[in-house]
Coordinates of N, CA and C in Angstrom, one line a residue:
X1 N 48.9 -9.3 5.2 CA 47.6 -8.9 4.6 C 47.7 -9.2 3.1
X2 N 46.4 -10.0 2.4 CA 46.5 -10.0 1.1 C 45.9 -9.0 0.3
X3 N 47.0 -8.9 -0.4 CA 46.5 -8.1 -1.2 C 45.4 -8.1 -2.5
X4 N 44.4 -7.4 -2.7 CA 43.2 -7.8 -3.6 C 43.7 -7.3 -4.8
X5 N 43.0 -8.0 -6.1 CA 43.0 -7.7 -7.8 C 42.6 -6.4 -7.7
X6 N 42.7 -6.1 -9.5 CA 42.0 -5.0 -9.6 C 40.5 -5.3 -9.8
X7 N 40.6 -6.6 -10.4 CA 39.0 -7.3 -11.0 C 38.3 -7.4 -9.3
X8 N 38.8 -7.9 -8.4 CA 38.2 -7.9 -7.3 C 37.5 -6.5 -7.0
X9 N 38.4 -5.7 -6.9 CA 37.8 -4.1 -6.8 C 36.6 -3.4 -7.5
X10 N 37.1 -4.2 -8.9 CA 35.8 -3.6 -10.0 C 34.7 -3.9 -10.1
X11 N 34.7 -6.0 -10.0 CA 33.5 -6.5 -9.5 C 32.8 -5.8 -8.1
X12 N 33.2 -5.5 -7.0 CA 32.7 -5.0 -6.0 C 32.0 -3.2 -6.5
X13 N 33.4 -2.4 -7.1 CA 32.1 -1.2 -7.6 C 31.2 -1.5 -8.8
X14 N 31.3 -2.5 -9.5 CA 29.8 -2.4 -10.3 C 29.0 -3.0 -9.9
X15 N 29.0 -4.2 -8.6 CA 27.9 -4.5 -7.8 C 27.4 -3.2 -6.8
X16 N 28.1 -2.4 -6.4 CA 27.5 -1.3 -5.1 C 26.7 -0.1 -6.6
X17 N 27.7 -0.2 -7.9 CA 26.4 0.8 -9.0 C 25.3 0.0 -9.1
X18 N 25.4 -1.0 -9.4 CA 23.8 -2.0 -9.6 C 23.0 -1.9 -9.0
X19 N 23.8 -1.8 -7.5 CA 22.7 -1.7 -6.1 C 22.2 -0.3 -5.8
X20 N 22.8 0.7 -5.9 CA 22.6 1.9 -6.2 C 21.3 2.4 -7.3
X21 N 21.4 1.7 -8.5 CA 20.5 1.8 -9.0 C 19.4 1.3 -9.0
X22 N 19.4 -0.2 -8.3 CA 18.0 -0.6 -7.9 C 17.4 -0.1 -6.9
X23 N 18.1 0.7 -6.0 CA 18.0 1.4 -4.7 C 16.7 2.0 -5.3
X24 N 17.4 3.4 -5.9 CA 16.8 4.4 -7.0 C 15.4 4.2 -7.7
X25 N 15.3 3.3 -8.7 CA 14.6 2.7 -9.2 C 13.1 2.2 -8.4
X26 N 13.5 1.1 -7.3 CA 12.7 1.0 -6.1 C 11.8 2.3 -5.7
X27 N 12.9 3.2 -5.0 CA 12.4 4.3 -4.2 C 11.6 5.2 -5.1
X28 N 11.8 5.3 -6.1 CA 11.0 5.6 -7.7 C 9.7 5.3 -7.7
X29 N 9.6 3.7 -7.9 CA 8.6 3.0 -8.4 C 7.6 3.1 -6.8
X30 N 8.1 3.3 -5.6 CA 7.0 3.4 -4.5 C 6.9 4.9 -4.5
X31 N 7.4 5.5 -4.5 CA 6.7 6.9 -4.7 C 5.7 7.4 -5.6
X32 N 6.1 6.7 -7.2 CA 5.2 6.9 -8.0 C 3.4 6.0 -7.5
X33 N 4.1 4.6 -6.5 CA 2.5 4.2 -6.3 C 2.1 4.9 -5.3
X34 N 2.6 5.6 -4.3 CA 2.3 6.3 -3.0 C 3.0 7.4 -2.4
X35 N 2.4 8.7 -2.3 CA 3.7 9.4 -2.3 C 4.4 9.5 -1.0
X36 N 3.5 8.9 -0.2 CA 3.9 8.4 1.5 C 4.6 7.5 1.0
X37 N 4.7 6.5 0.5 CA 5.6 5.6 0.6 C 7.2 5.8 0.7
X38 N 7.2 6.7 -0.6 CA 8.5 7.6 -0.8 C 9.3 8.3 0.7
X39 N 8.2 8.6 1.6 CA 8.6 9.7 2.1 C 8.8 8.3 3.5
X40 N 8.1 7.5 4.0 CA 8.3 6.7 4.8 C 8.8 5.4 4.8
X41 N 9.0 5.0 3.4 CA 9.8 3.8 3.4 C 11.2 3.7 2.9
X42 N 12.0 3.5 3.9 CA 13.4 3.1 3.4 C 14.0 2.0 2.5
X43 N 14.8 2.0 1.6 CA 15.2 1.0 0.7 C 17.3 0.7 0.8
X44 N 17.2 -0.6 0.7 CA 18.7 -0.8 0.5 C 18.9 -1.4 -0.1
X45 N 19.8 -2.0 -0.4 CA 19.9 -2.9 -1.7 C 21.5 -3.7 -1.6
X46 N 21.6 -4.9 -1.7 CA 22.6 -5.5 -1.8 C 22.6 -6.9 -2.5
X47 N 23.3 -6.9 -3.2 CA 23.0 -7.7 -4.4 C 21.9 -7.9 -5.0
X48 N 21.1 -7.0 -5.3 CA 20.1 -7.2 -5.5 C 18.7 -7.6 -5.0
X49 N 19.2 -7.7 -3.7 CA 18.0 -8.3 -2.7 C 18.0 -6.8 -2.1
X50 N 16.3 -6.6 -2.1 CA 16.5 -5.3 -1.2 C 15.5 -5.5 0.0
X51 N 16.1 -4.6 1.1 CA 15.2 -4.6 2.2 C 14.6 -3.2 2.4
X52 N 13.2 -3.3 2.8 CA 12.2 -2.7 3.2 C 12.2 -2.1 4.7
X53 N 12.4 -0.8 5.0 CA 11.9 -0.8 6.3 C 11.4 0.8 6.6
X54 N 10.8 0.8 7.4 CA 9.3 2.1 8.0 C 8.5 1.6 8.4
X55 N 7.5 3.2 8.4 CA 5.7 2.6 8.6 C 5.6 3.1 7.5
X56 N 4.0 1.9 7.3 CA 2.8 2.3 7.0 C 2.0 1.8 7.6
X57 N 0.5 2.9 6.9 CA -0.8 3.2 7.7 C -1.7 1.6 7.8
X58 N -1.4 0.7 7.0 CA -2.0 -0.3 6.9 C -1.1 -1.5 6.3
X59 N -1.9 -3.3 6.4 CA -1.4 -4.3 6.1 C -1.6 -4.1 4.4
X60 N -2.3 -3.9 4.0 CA -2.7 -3.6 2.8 C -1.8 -2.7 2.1
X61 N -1.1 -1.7 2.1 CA 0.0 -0.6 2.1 C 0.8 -1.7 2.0
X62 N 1.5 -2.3 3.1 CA 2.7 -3.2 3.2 C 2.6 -3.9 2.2
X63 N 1.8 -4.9 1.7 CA 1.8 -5.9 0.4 C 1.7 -5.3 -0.9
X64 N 1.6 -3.6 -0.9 CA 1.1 -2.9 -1.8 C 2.8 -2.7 -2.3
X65 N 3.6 -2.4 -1.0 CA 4.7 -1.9 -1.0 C 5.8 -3.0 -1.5
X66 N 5.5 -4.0 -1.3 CA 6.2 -5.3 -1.7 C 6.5 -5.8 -2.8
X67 N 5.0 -6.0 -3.6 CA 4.8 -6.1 -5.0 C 5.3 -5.1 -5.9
X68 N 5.2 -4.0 -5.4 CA 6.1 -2.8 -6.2 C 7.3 -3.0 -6.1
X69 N 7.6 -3.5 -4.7 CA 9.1 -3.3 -5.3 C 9.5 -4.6 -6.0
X70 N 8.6 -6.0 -6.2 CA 9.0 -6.8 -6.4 C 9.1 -6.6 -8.2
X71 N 8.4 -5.8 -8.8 CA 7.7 -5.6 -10.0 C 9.3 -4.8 -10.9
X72 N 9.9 -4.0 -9.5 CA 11.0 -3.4 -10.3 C 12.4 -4.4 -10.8
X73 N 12.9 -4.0 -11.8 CA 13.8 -4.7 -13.0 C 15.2 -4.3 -11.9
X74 N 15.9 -5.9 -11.7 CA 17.1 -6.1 -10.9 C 16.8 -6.8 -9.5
X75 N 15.5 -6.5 -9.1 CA 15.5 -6.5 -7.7 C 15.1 -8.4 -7.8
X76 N 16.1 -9.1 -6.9 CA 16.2 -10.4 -6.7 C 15.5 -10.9 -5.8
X77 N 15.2 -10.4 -4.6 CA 14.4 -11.3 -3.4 C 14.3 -9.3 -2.3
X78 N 12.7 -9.5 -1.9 CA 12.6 -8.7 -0.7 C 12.6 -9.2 0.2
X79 N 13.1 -8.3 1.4 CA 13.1 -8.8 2.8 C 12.5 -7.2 3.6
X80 N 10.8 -7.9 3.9 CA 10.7 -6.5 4.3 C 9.7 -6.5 5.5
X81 N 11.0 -7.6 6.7 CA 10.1 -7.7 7.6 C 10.5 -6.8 8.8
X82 N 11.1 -5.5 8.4 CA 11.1 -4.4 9.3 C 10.5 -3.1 9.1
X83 N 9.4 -3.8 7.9 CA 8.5 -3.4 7.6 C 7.2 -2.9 8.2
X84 N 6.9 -1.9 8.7 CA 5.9 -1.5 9.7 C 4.8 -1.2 9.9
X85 N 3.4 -1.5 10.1 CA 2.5 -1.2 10.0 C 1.7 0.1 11.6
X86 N 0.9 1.2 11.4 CA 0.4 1.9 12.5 C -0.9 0.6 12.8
X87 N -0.7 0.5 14.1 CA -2.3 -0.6 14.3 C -2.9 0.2 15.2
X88 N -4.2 0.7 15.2 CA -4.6 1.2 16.1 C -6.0 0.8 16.9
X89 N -6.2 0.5 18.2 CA -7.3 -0.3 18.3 C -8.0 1.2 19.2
X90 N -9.6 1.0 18.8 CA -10.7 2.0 19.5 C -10.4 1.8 20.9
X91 N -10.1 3.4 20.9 CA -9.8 3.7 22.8 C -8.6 3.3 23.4
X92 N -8.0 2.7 22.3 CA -6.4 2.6 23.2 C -5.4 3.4 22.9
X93 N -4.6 3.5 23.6 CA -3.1 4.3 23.0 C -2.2 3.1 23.0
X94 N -1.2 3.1 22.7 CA 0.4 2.5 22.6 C 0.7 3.3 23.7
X95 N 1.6 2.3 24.8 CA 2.7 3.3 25.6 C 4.1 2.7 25.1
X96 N 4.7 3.5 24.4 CA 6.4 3.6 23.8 C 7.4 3.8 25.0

């Protein structure tokens, strides 16, 4: 088994504090635009790319949710196609 640096180790925790803080920051900046968003959109973060995922009530919401998080300082590239919208058509249900 090889054994790793210390620099190896340190680069890896100040990348997972960076990501940590854009986590933060993110989940921040969508609460401040919606306070459902906070409560139903999940955020992660790895290297700075973060991914998106929950519902929202509309397609409009989602691109709402995007731009915000794109707007926040660190965040490199979104991926937020587990990103969810409620669609509801007159007189139907969903069977789950």
């Amino acid at each position: 088994m090889k054994l790793h640096s210390f620099e190896h180790y340190s680069h890896g925790l100040a990348m997972a504090a960076r990501d940590s803080w854009t986590t933060a920051r993110v989940k921040s900046a969508l609460t401040r635009a919606d306070p459902n968003f906070g409560l139903h959109i999940h955020v992660k973060t790895h290297g700075g790319a973060v991914a998106l995922s929950g519902m929202v009530d509309t397609h409009r919401q989602c691109d709402q949710a995007i731009e915000v998080t794109r707007s926040v300082q660190g965040v490199v590239d979104v991926e937020a196609s587990a990103l969810r919208t409620h669609v509801f058509k007159p007189g139907h249900f969903d069977d789950q």
